[in-house]
Amino acid sequence: MTRFWPHSLTARLALLFAASALLTLSVVGVYLYRSLANQLQSRDEHELIGKVEQYRHILIETPSVRAIRQDQHRFIDVATGHDGLIVFLRAADGQILVRNQNDAVSLPDIAVVPANETPDESALKVWEYAPGRVATTISAWGRLADPATQVQIIVARTASDRMSLLDEYLRDILGAVLSGAACAAMLGFIVVRRSLRPVKAVAEQAHSITARRLDKRLEARAVPSELQTLVQSFNAVLDRLQESFQRLSQFSADLAHDLRTPLYNLTMQTQVALSKPRGEDEYVALLGSGLEEYERLTRMVESMLFLARADNAQVALNRQPLDGQEELQRIADYFEGIAEDVGVRLAVDGSATVNADPTLFRRAVNNLVSNAIRFTPSGGTVRLFIEQKPTSTLVSVSNPGKGIAAEHQPRLFDRFYRVDEARSHSASSTGLGLAIVASIMKLHGGQAMVSSTPNEITTFTLLFPIHP
């Protein structure tokens, strides 16, 4: 089927139009043919009944059987001009008085309508008057002028003339059906081809969009309303593609920048160390500084590997109900020593059960707490809060400080994005912490959000769905 089915949409629709027209015209043709056949048959049946009544009327005016023999043409003339009409008049003793054709090899053996009854359609029977040849027949008694004398009237109508007319009509119908289907296919091809011109124009517009022209969009107003949804969806895909392309380009630039810094430091330190002989203390300091850069590179590579696996859904989740307050207290205890060194307090509040992977939950909250401690002034308090919502569990980490400007907040979870460029080269930061938090929330089917007021409170909120 596929082998003979054209690939062209125009040709397919034209064939479908032709098939639809062929089917419709065929159904109409069959209906008209059957209707005509029924009408012809009904006409023949009424004609036969009428002929019986006509012969009865003539017989009443005939004085005797002998008069019928002497004037047969009077009775034969009644059937003249009616092709396929067979007439017999038979006396009560079985003798044939009148016959207009010699084709019949035998007389019909059917019930005879009494002379005092009016014949109707129920008296009509099928009579095989010759081998393989049939006729619709009716038989009735008719009285002569002498009421005591009756004559059997036999009138039959062959189907030859009716079938000849129907055959000719059938040929006309077949010709009309085929011609109509051909016209429908031709007109359908023309109409569809003209109707698909906007699609061709859209295809040409789409062909002109390249990696360097991702800002170009398809004209939705230039296409029919049925295709506007498709064009709008395609434009939405281009929007997402352009955004992803821009983020990828920015990510590549940021990655190159962040990798260049530790590599540059390692290269310069090594060149300085090799420029002349050094003491043992200098080599130890050099190795310690290099180790810090190696550790930074290691953390960066591990974070990038985690993000790549998370993007491809290769991180297996081990969801289980966790005591949120207990988990947050454990994290606060872990950071207590670091916080005390910079004069920051940690406070845990609220209670709820969170449905999450324990390791990933702790990693996400650890990243938020680490950032909060880093940007909290001495004497401030980092608050960890958990609360049960109707459809999710809310976990938030808030801290005082100079805050984050509104223009930076939408990009905080982008990779390598930093608000404080002065800290961009810190050995403790890779610029991927918040991106990892966003990926962890995406894996859980949740959401990461931020709200900040300059010189007041900055709050990062994680929403873990109860039923992921």
GROMACS .gro file of N, CA and C in nm, residues 45-197:
model
  459
   45GLU      N    1  -4.622  -0.357  -1.342
   45GLU     CA    2  -4.726  -0.427  -1.267
   45GLU      C    3  -4.861  -0.358  -1.282
   46HIS      N    4  -4.864  -0.225  -1.275
   46HIS     CA    5  -4.989  -0.154  -1.293
   46HIS      C    6  -5.041  -0.166  -1.435
   47GLU      N    7  -4.946  -0.173  -1.530
   47GLU     CA    8  -4.988  -0.189  -1.670
   47GLU      C    9  -5.055  -0.325  -1.691
   48LEU      N   10  -4.999  -0.430  -1.630
   48LEU     CA   11  -5.059  -0.562  -1.642
   48LEU      C   12  -5.199  -0.565  -1.584
   49ILE      N   13  -5.216  -0.507  -1.467
   49ILE     CA   14  -5.350  -0.503  -1.406
   49ILE      C   15  -5.446  -0.423  -1.494
   50GLY      N   16  -5.395  -0.313  -1.551
   50GLY     CA   17  -5.479  -0.233  -1.639
   50GLY      C   18  -5.520  -0.308  -1.765
   51LYS      N   19  -5.429  -0.391  -1.819
   51LYS     CA   20  -5.461  -0.469  -1.939
   51LYS      C   21  -5.569  -0.572  -1.908
   52VAL      N   22  -5.561  -0.631  -1.789
   52VAL     CA   23  -5.665  -0.728  -1.751
   52VAL      C   24  -5.801  -0.660  -1.747
   53GLU      N   25  -5.807  -0.541  -1.687
   53GLU     CA   26  -5.932  -0.469  -1.680
   53GLU      C   27  -5.979  -0.428  -1.819
   54GLN      N   28  -5.884  -0.393  -1.906
   54GLN     CA   29  -5.922  -0.356  -2.043
   54GLN      C   30  -5.981  -0.474  -2.118
   55TYR      N   31  -5.919  -0.593  -2.105
   55TYR     CA   32  -5.971  -0.712  -2.173
   55TYR      C   33  -6.106  -0.752  -2.116
   56ARG      N   34  -6.124  -0.738  -1.986
   56ARG     CA   35  -6.254  -0.767  -1.928
   56ARG      C   36  -6.362  -0.677  -1.988
   57HIS      N   37  -6.329  -0.551  -2.008
   57HIS     CA   38  -6.425  -0.458  -2.066
   57HIS      C   39  -6.460  -0.497  -2.209
   58ILE      N   40  -6.360  -0.539  -2.286
   58ILE     CA   41  -6.386  -0.580  -2.425
   58ILE      C   42  -6.468  -0.708  -2.428
   59LEU      N   43  -6.439  -0.801  -2.336
   59LEU     CA   44  -6.511  -0.929  -2.335
   59LEU      C   45  -6.659  -0.909  -2.303
   60ILE      N   46  -6.691  -0.816  -2.217
   60ILE     CA   47  -6.831  -0.791  -2.184
   60ILE      C   48  -6.909  -0.749  -2.309
   61GLU      N   49  -6.838  -0.685  -2.403
   61GLU     CA   50  -6.903  -0.641  -2.526
   61GLU      C   51  -6.900  -0.748  -2.635
   62THR      N   52  -6.840  -0.864  -2.604
   62THR     CA   53  -6.832  -0.974  -2.701
   62THR      C   54  -6.943  -1.073  -2.673
   63PRO      N   55  -7.022  -1.109  -2.775
   63PRO     CA   56  -7.138  -1.194  -2.750
   63PRO      C   57  -7.104  -1.340  -2.720
   64SER      N   58  -6.995  -1.392  -2.784
   64SER     CA   59  -6.969  -1.535  -2.769
   64SER      C   60  -6.822  -1.565  -2.794
   65VAL      N   61  -6.785  -1.692  -2.760
   65VAL     CA   62  -6.647  -1.736  -2.784
   65VAL      C   63  -6.618  -1.739  -2.932
   66ARG      N   64  -6.719  -1.772  -3.011
   66ARG     CA   65  -6.702  -1.777  -3.157
   66ARG      C   66  -6.665  -1.640  -3.211
   67ALA      N   67  -6.725  -1.537  -3.155
   67ALA     CA   68  -6.694  -1.401  -3.200
   67ALA      C   69  -6.548  -1.365  -3.171
   68ILE      N   70  -6.495  -1.421  -3.062
   68ILE     CA   71  -6.353  -1.395  -3.030
   68ILE      C   72  -6.264  -1.456  -3.138
   69ARG      N   73  -6.297  -1.580  -3.182
   69ARG     CA   74  -6.215  -1.647  -3.284
   69ARG      C   75  -6.222  -1.569  -3.417
   70GLN      N   76  -6.341  -1.518  -3.446
   70GLN     CA   77  -6.359  -1.450  -3.574
   70GLN      C   78  -6.292  -1.312  -3.576
   71ASP      N   79  -6.277  -1.251  -3.463
   71ASP     CA   80  -6.220  -1.114  -3.460
   71ASP      C   81  -6.103  -1.109  -3.358
   72GLN      N   82  -5.999  -1.190  -3.383
   72GLN     CA   83  -5.883  -1.196  -3.291
   72GLN      C   84  -5.803  -1.066  -3.291
   73HIS      N   85  -5.800  -0.999  -3.409
   73HIS     CA   86  -5.718  -0.878  -3.417
   73HIS      C   87  -5.766  -0.771  -3.320
   74ARG      N   88  -5.891  -0.773  -3.291
   74ARG     CA   89  -5.945  -0.676  -3.196
   74ARG      C   90  -5.878  -0.690  -3.060
   75PHE      N   91  -5.848  -0.815  -3.022
   75PHE     CA   92  -5.784  -0.839  -2.893
   75PHE      C   93  -5.630  -0.826  -2.899
   76ILE      N   94  -5.578  -0.864  -3.017
   76ILE     CA   95  -5.432  -0.853  -3.033
   76ILE      C   96  -5.389  -0.708  -3.041
   77ASP      N   97  -5.475  -0.623  -3.100
   77ASP     CA   98  -5.439  -0.482  -3.114
   77ASP      C   99  -5.421  -0.413  -2.979
   78VAL      N  100  -5.486  -0.465  -2.876
   78VAL     CA  101  -5.469  -0.406  -2.742
   78VAL      C  102  -5.325  -0.415  -2.695
   79ALA      N  103  -5.254  -0.523  -2.733
   79ALA     CA  104  -5.115  -0.542  -2.692
   79ALA      C  105  -5.015  -0.484  -2.790
   80THR      N  106  -5.067  -0.436  -2.904
   80THR     CA  107  -4.976  -0.379  -3.004
   80THR      C  108  -4.912  -0.251  -2.950
   81GLY      N  109  -4.783  -0.234  -2.978
   81GLY     CA  110  -4.710  -0.117  -2.930
   81GLY      C  111  -4.651  -0.133  -2.791
   82HIS      N  112  -4.672  -0.245  -2.730
   82HIS     CA  113  -4.616  -0.273  -2.597
   82HIS      C  114  -4.515  -0.388  -2.610
   83ASP      N  115  -4.388  -0.351  -2.621
   83ASP     CA  116  -4.285  -0.454  -2.636
   83ASP      C  117  -4.279  -0.542  -2.512
   84GLY      N  118  -4.265  -0.670  -2.536
   84GLY     CA  119  -4.251  -0.763  -2.426
   84GLY      C  120  -4.382  -0.802  -2.361
   85LEU      N  121  -4.497  -0.766  -2.420
   85LEU     CA  122  -4.627  -0.800  -2.363
   85LEU      C  123  -4.680  -0.929  -2.428
   86ILE      N  124  -4.712  -1.027  -2.347
   86ILE     CA  125  -4.765  -1.155  -2.395
   86ILE      C  126  -4.909  -1.167  -2.347
   87VAL      N  127  -5.001  -1.201  -2.442
   87VAL     CA  128  -5.144  -1.209  -2.411
   87VAL      C  129  -5.198  -1.344  -2.458
   88PHE      N  130  -5.275  -1.409  -2.370
   88PHE     CA  131  -5.349  -1.530  -2.404
   88PHE      C  132  -5.494  -1.513  -2.361
   89LEU      N  133  -5.584  -1.558  -2.446
   89LEU     CA  134  -5.724  -1.573  -2.408
   89LEU      C  135  -5.758  -1.720  -2.425
   90ARG      N  136  -5.804  -1.782  -2.319
   90ARG     CA  137  -5.830  -1.925  -2.322
   90ARG      C  138  -5.973  -1.952  -2.276
   91ALA      N  139  -6.039  -2.040  -2.350
   91ALA     CA  140  -6.176  -2.074  -2.315
   91ALA      C  141  -6.177  -2.161  -2.191
   92ALA      N  142  -6.297  -2.178  -2.138
   92ALA     CA  143  -6.310  -2.256  -2.015
   92ALA      C  144  -6.270  -2.401  -2.035
   93ASP      N  145  -6.281  -2.453  -2.161
   93ASP     CA  146  -6.241  -2.591  -2.186
   93ASP      C  147  -6.092  -2.605  -2.213
   94GLY      N  148  -6.013  -2.497  -2.202
   94GLY     CA  149  -5.868  -2.501  -2.220
   94GLY      C  150  -5.821  -2.467  -2.359
   95GLN      N  151  -5.911  -2.442  -2.451
   95GLN     CA  152  -5.874  -2.410  -2.589
   95GLN      C  153  -5.823  -2.267  -2.598
   96ILE      N  154  -5.709  -2.249  -2.668
   96ILE     CA  155  -5.651  -2.117  -2.686
   96ILE      C  156  -5.732  -2.042  -2.791
   97LEU      N  157  -5.785  -1.926  -2.750
   97LEU     CA  158  -5.864  -1.846  -2.842
   97LEU      C  159  -5.779  -1.739  -2.909
   98VAL      N  160  -5.692  -1.673  -2.832
   98VAL     CA  161  -5.609  -1.565  -2.885
   98VAL      C  162  -5.470  -1.576  -2.823
   99ARG      N  163  -5.369  -1.550  -2.904
   99ARG     CA  164  -5.231  -1.536  -2.854
   99ARG      C  165  -5.158  -1.441  -2.947
  100ASN      N  166  -5.081  -1.351  -2.888
  100ASN     CA  167  -5.012  -1.250  -2.970
  100ASN      C  168  -4.867  -1.286  -2.999
  101GLN      N  169  -4.811  -1.387  -2.928
  101GLN     CA  170  -4.673  -1.428  -2.952
  101GLN      C  171  -4.664  -1.579  -2.946
  102ASN      N  172  -4.563  -1.632  -3.013
  102ASN     CA  173  -4.543  -1.777  -3.014
  102ASN      C  174  -4.420  -1.819  -2.935
  103ASP      N  175  -4.364  -1.725  -2.855
  103ASP     CA  176  -4.241  -1.757  -2.780
  103ASP      C  177  -4.270  -1.851  -2.665
  104ALA      N  178  -4.388  -1.840  -2.609
  104ALA     CA  179  -4.418  -1.921  -2.491
  104ALA      C  180  -4.435  -2.067  -2.530
  105VAL      N  181  -4.362  -2.152  -2.462
  105VAL     CA  182  -4.371  -2.295  -2.491
  105VAL      C  183  -4.478  -2.362  -2.406
  106SER      N  184  -4.521  -2.294  -2.300
  106SER     CA  185  -4.625  -2.348  -2.215
  106SER      C  186  -4.699  -2.234  -2.148
  107LEU      N  187  -4.818  -2.262  -2.102
  107LEU     CA  188  -4.897  -2.161  -2.034
  107LEU      C  189  -4.865  -2.162  -1.885
  108PRO      N  190  -4.880  -2.048  -1.820
  108PRO     CA  191  -4.847  -2.042  -1.677
  108PRO      C  192  -4.947  -2.117  -1.593
  109ASP      N  193  -4.894  -2.180  -1.492
  109ASP     CA  194  -4.980  -2.252  -1.398
  109ASP      C  195  -4.988  -2.169  -1.270
  110ILE      N  196  -5.074  -2.068  -1.272
  110ILE     CA  197  -5.087  -1.977  -1.158
  110ILE      C  198  -5.234  -1.964  -1.123
  111ALA      N  199  -5.261  -1.911  -1.005
  111ALA     CA  200  -5.399  -1.891  -0.961
  111ALA      C  201  -5.469  -1.788  -1.049
  112VAL      N  202  -5.597  -1.810  -1.077
  112VAL     CA  203  -5.675  -1.722  -1.163
  112VAL      C  204  -5.767  -1.639  -1.075
  113VAL      N  205  -5.767  -1.508  -1.097
  113VAL     CA  206  -5.853  -1.418  -1.020
  113VAL      C  207  -5.997  -1.437  -1.067
  114PRO      N  208  -6.090  -1.460  -0.977
  114PRO     CA  209  -6.231  -1.475  -1.017
  114PRO      C  210  -6.283  -1.352  -1.089
  115ALA      N  211  -6.388  -1.373  -1.169
  115ALA     CA  212  -6.441  -1.265  -1.252
  115ALA      C  213  -6.503  -1.154  -1.171
  116ASN      N  214  -6.549  -1.189  -1.052
  116ASN     CA  215  -6.615  -1.087  -0.968
  116ASN      C  216  -6.518  -1.014  -0.875
  117GLU      N  217  -6.386  -1.037  -0.888
  117GLU     CA  218  -6.285  -0.971  -0.805
  117GLU      C  219  -6.196  -0.883  -0.890
  118THR      N  220  -6.155  -0.774  -0.830
  118THR     CA  221  -6.062  -0.683  -0.898
  118THR      C  222  -5.919  -0.728  -0.869
  119PRO      N  223  -5.838  -0.752  -0.970
  119PRO     CA  224  -5.701  -0.799  -0.945
  119PRO      C  225  -5.615  -0.689  -0.883
  120ASP      N  226  -5.516  -0.730  -0.804
  120ASP     CA  227  -5.419  -0.636  -0.746
  120ASP      C  228  -5.280  -0.698  -0.755
  121GLU      N  229  -5.181  -0.634  -0.688
  121GLU     CA  230  -5.041  -0.679  -0.699
  121GLU      C  231  -5.021  -0.820  -0.644
  122SER      N  232  -5.105  -0.863  -0.552
  122SER     CA  233  -5.087  -0.998  -0.496
  122SER      C  234  -5.113  -1.107  -0.598
  123ALA      N  235  -5.183  -1.073  -0.708
  123ALA     CA  236  -5.212  -1.174  -0.812
  123ALA      C  237  -5.097  -1.188  -0.911
  124LEU      N  238  -4.997  -1.103  -0.904
  124LEU     CA  239  -4.885  -1.108  -0.996
  124LEU      C  240  -4.789  -1.220  -0.958
  125LYS      N  241  -4.748  -1.300  -1.056
  125LYS     CA  242  -4.657  -1.410  -1.034
  125LYS      C  243  -4.548  -1.408  -1.139
  126VAL      N  244  -4.438  -1.481  -1.110
  126VAL     CA  245  -4.327  -1.494  -1.205
  126VAL      C  246  -4.347  -1.623  -1.284
  127TRP      N  247  -4.339  -1.612  -1.414
  127TRP     CA  248  -4.365  -1.725  -1.505
  127TRP      C  249  -4.245  -1.745  -1.597
  128GLU      N  250  -4.188  -1.864  -1.597
  128GLU     CA  251  -4.079  -1.897  -1.689
  128GLU      C  252  -4.142  -1.947  -1.819
  129TYR      N  253  -4.159  -1.855  -1.912
  129TYR     CA  254  -4.229  -1.887  -2.035
  129TYR      C  255  -4.141  -1.959  -2.136
  130ALA      N  256  -4.012  -1.956  -2.116
  130ALA     CA  257  -3.917  -2.028  -2.201
  130ALA      C  258  -3.794  -2.054  -2.116
  131PRO      N  259  -3.710  -2.152  -2.154
  131PRO     CA  260  -3.592  -2.182  -2.073
  131PRO      C  261  -3.504  -2.058  -2.051
  132GLY      N  262  -3.485  -2.023  -1.924
  132GLY     CA  263  -3.400  -1.909  -1.890
  132GLY      C  264  -3.465  -1.774  -1.911
  133ARG      N  265  -3.596  -1.771  -1.947
  133ARG     CA  266  -3.664  -1.644  -1.974
  133ARG      C  267  -3.789  -1.638  -1.888
  134VAL      N  268  -3.803  -1.528  -1.812
  134VAL     CA  269  -3.915  -1.515  -1.718
  134VAL      C  270  -3.993  -1.389  -1.750
  135ALA      N  271  -4.114  -1.386  -1.697
  135ALA     CA  272  -4.202  -1.271  -1.715
  135ALA      C  273  -4.292  -1.259  -1.594
  136THR      N  274  -4.333  -1.136  -1.565
  136THR     CA  275  -4.432  -1.111  -1.460
  136THR      C  276  -4.571  -1.135  -1.520
  137THR      N  277  -4.651  -1.218  -1.454
  137THR     CA  278  -4.775  -1.267  -1.515
  137THR      C  279  -4.892  -1.250  -1.419
  138ILE      N  280  -5.010  -1.227  -1.479
  138ILE     CA  281  -5.134  -1.223  -1.404
  138ILE      C  282  -5.241  -1.294  -1.486
  139SER      N  283  -5.328  -1.364  -1.418
  139SER     CA  284  -5.436  -1.438  -1.485
  139SER      C  285  -5.566  -1.410  -1.413
  140ALA      N  286  -5.673  -1.387  -1.493
  140ALA     CA  287  -5.804  -1.357  -1.435
  140ALA      C  288  -5.915  -1.403  -1.531
  141TRP      N  289  -6.031  -1.430  -1.475
  141TRP     CA  290  -6.148  -1.467  -1.555
  141TRP      C  291  -6.221  -1.340  -1.597
  142GLY      N  292  -6.271  -1.344  -1.722
  142GLY     CA  293  -6.352  -1.235  -1.773
  142GLY      C  294  -6.483  -1.288  -1.831
  143ARG      N  295  -6.596  -1.220  -1.809
  143ARG     CA  296  -6.726  -1.263  -1.857
  143ARG      C  297  -6.755  -1.203  -1.994
  144LEU      N  298  -6.826  -1.283  -2.075
  144LEU     CA  299  -6.874  -1.232  -2.204
  144LEU      C  300  -7.008  -1.165  -2.184
  145ALA      N  301  -7.071  -1.127  -2.296
  145ALA     CA  302  -7.203  -1.066  -2.287
  145ALA      C  303  -7.300  -1.162  -2.220
  146ASP      N  304  -7.277  -1.293  -2.246
  146ASP     CA  305  -7.354  -1.396  -2.178
  146ASP      C  306  -7.284  -1.423  -2.045
  147PRO      N  307  -7.338  -1.383  -1.930
  147PRO     CA  308  -7.269  -1.397  -1.802
  147PRO      C  309  -7.233  -1.541  -1.769
  148ALA      N  310  -7.297  -1.635  -1.832
  148ALA     CA  311  -7.265  -1.774  -1.801
  148ALA      C  312  -7.136  -1.820  -1.866
  149THR      N  313  -7.086  -1.744  -1.962
  149THR     CA  314  -6.964  -1.783  -2.034
  149THR      C  315  -6.847  -1.698  -1.984
  150GLN      N  316  -6.737  -1.765  -1.945
  150GLN     CA  317  -6.617  -1.696  -1.897
  150GLN      C  318  -6.497  -1.735  -1.982
  151VAL      N  319  -6.403  -1.643  -1.992
  151VAL     CA  320  -6.278  -1.663  -2.067
  151VAL      C  321  -6.162  -1.626  -1.975
  152GLN      N  322  -6.060  -1.712  -1.976
  152GLN     CA  323  -5.941  -1.685  -1.894
  152GLN      C  324  -5.850  -1.587  -1.967
  153ILE      N  325  -5.814  -1.481  -1.895
  153ILE     CA  326  -5.724  -1.379  -1.951
  153ILE      C  327  -5.586  -1.400  -1.888
  154ILE      N  328  -5.485  -1.413  -1.970
  154ILE     CA  329  -5.346  -1.427  -1.923
  154ILE      C  330  -5.264  -1.316  -1.987
  155VAL      N  331  -5.209  -1.229  -1.905
  155VAL     CA  332  -5.126  -1.119  -1.954
  155VAL      C  333  -4.991  -1.128  -1.882
  156ALA      N  334  -4.882  -1.123  -1.959
  156ALA     CA  335  -4.746  -1.130  -1.903
  156ALA      C  336  -4.659  -1.021  -1.963
  157ARG      N  337  -4.560  -0.980  -1.884
  157ARG     CA  338  -4.468  -0.876  -1.930
  157ARG      C  339  -4.326  -0.924  -1.907
  158THR      N  340  -4.250  -0.938  -2.015
  158THR     CA  341  -4.111  -0.981  -2.002
  158THR      C  342  -4.026  -0.864  -1.953
  159ALA      N  343  -3.909  -0.899  -1.896
  159ALA     CA  344  -3.818  -0.796  -1.841
  159ALA      C  345  -3.716  -0.748  -1.942
  160SER      N  346  -3.726  -0.792  -2.065
  160SER     CA  347  -3.621  -0.760  -2.162
  160SER      C  348  -3.613  -0.611  -2.192
  161ASP      N  349  -3.727  -0.547  -2.217
  161ASP     CA  350  -3.721  -0.404  -2.248
  161ASP      C  351  -3.682  -0.323  -2.125
  162ARG      N  352  -3.734  -0.364  -2.008
  162ARG     CA  353  -3.697  -0.293  -1.886
  162ARG      C  354  -3.548  -0.308  -1.857
  163MET      N  355  -3.496  -0.430  -1.873
  163MET     CA  356  -3.354  -0.453  -1.848
  163MET      C  357  -3.267  -0.379  -1.950
  164SER      N  358  -3.315  -0.370  -2.072
  164SER     CA  359  -3.239  -0.295  -2.173
  164SER      C  360  -3.229  -0.149  -2.134
  165LEU      N  361  -3.341  -0.093  -2.085
  165LEU     CA  362  -3.339   0.046  -2.040
  165LEU      C  363  -3.248   0.064  -1.919
  166LEU      N  364  -3.255  -0.032  -1.825
  166LEU     CA  365  -3.171  -0.022  -1.706
  166LEU      C  366  -3.024  -0.037  -1.740
  167ASP      N  367  -2.992  -0.125  -1.835
  167ASP     CA  368  -2.852  -0.140  -1.875
  167ASP      C  369  -2.799  -0.011  -1.935
  168GLU      N  370  -2.878   0.052  -2.018
  168GLU     CA  371  -2.835   0.179  -2.077
  168GLU      C  372  -2.819   0.286  -1.968
  169TYR      N  373  -2.913   0.287  -1.874
  169TYR     CA  374  -2.905   0.382  -1.763
  169TYR      C  375  -2.783   0.355  -1.675
  170LEU      N  376  -2.751   0.228  -1.656
  170LEU     CA  377  -2.634   0.192  -1.576
  170LEU      C  378  -2.506   0.240  -1.643
  171ARG      N  379  -2.499   0.226  -1.775
  171ARG     CA  380  -2.380   0.275  -1.847
  171ARG      C  381  -2.366   0.427  -1.831
  172ASP      N  382  -2.480   0.496  -1.837
  172ASP     CA  383  -2.475   0.642  -1.818
  172ASP      C  384  -2.427   0.677  -1.677
  173ILE      N  385  -2.475   0.601  -1.577
  173ILE     CA  386  -2.434   0.628  -1.439
  173ILE      C  387  -2.285   0.602  -1.421
  174LEU      N  388  -2.235   0.492  -1.475
  174LEU     CA  389  -2.091   0.462  -1.463
  174LEU      C  390  -2.007   0.570  -1.528
  175GLY      N  391  -2.051   0.615  -1.644
  175GLY     CA  392  -1.977   0.723  -1.710
  175GLY      C  393  -1.977   0.850  -1.628
  176ALA      N  394  -2.094   0.882  -1.567
  176ALA     CA  395  -2.102   1.003  -1.484
  176ALA      C  396  -2.017   0.991  -1.358
  177VAL      N  397  -2.016   0.871  -1.298
  177VAL     CA  398  -1.937   0.850  -1.176
  177VAL      C  399  -1.789   0.866  -1.205
  178LEU      N  400  -1.741   0.801  -1.310
  178LEU     CA  401  -1.599   0.809  -1.343
  178LEU      C  402  -1.559   0.950  -1.384
  179SER      N  403  -1.645   1.016  -1.462
  179SER     CA  404  -1.614   1.153  -1.504
  179SER      C  405  -1.613   1.246  -1.382
  180GLY      N  406  -1.712   1.227  -1.292
  180GLY     CA  407  -1.715   1.310  -1.172
  180GLY      C  408  -1.594   1.290  -1.084
  181ALA      N  409  -1.548   1.163  -1.070
  181ALA     CA  410  -1.429   1.136  -0.989
  181ALA      C  411  -1.305   1.199  -1.051
  182ALA      N  412  -1.295   1.190  -1.183
  182ALA     CA  413  -1.179   1.251  -1.251
  182ALA      C  414  -1.181   1.402  -1.234
  183CYS      N  415  -1.299   1.464  -1.248
  183CYS     CA  416  -1.309   1.609  -1.229
  183CYS      C  417  -1.276   1.648  -1.085
  184ALA      N  418  -1.324   1.567  -0.989
  184ALA     CA  419  -1.294   1.596  -0.848
  184ALA      C  420  -1.145   1.587  -0.820
  185ALA      N  421  -1.079   1.487  -0.880
  185ALA     CA  422  -0.935   1.473  -0.860
  185ALA      C  423  -0.860   1.593  -0.919
  186MET      N  424  -0.901   1.634  -1.039
  186MET     CA  425  -0.833   1.746  -1.105
  186MET      C  426  -0.857   1.876  -1.029
  187LEU      N  427  -0.983   1.903  -0.995
  187LEU     CA  428  -1.014   2.025  -0.922
  187LEU      C  429  -0.953   2.021  -0.781
  188GLY      N  430  -0.955   1.902  -0.718
  188GLY     CA  431  -0.893   1.890  -0.586
  188GLY      C  432  -0.745   1.919  -0.590
  189PHE      N  433  -0.678   1.870  -0.694
  189PHE     CA  434  -0.535   1.895  -0.709
  189PHE      C  435  -0.507   2.045  -0.721
  190ILE      N  436  -0.590   2.112  -0.802
  190ILE     CA  437  -0.569   2.256  -0.822
  190ILE      C  438  -0.598   2.333  -0.693
  191VAL      N  439  -0.710   2.299  -0.628
  191VAL     CA  440  -0.748   2.371  -0.506
  191VAL      C  441  -0.645   2.348  -0.395
  192VAL      N  442  -0.603   2.222  -0.377
  192VAL     CA  443  -0.507   2.192  -0.270
  192VAL      C  444  -0.372   2.259  -0.298
  193ARG      N  445  -0.333   2.258  -0.424
  193ARG     CA  446  -0.204   2.320  -0.458
  193ARG      C  447  -0.206   2.470  -0.428
  194ARG      N  448  -0.318   2.534  -0.459
  194ARG     CA  449  -0.328   2.677  -0.429
  194ARG      C  450  -0.339   2.700  -0.278
  195SER      N  451  -0.409   2.610  -0.210
  195SER     CA  452  -0.428   2.627  -0.065
  195SER      C  453  -0.299   2.604   0.012
  196LEU      N  454  -0.208   2.523  -0.043
  196LEU     CA  455  -0.083   2.493   0.027
  196LEU      C  456   0.028   2.592  -0.003
  197ARG      N  457  -0.003   2.695  -0.078
  197ARG     CA  458   0.100   2.796  -0.104
  197ARG      C  459   0.150   2.862   0.024
   0.00000   0.00000   0.00000
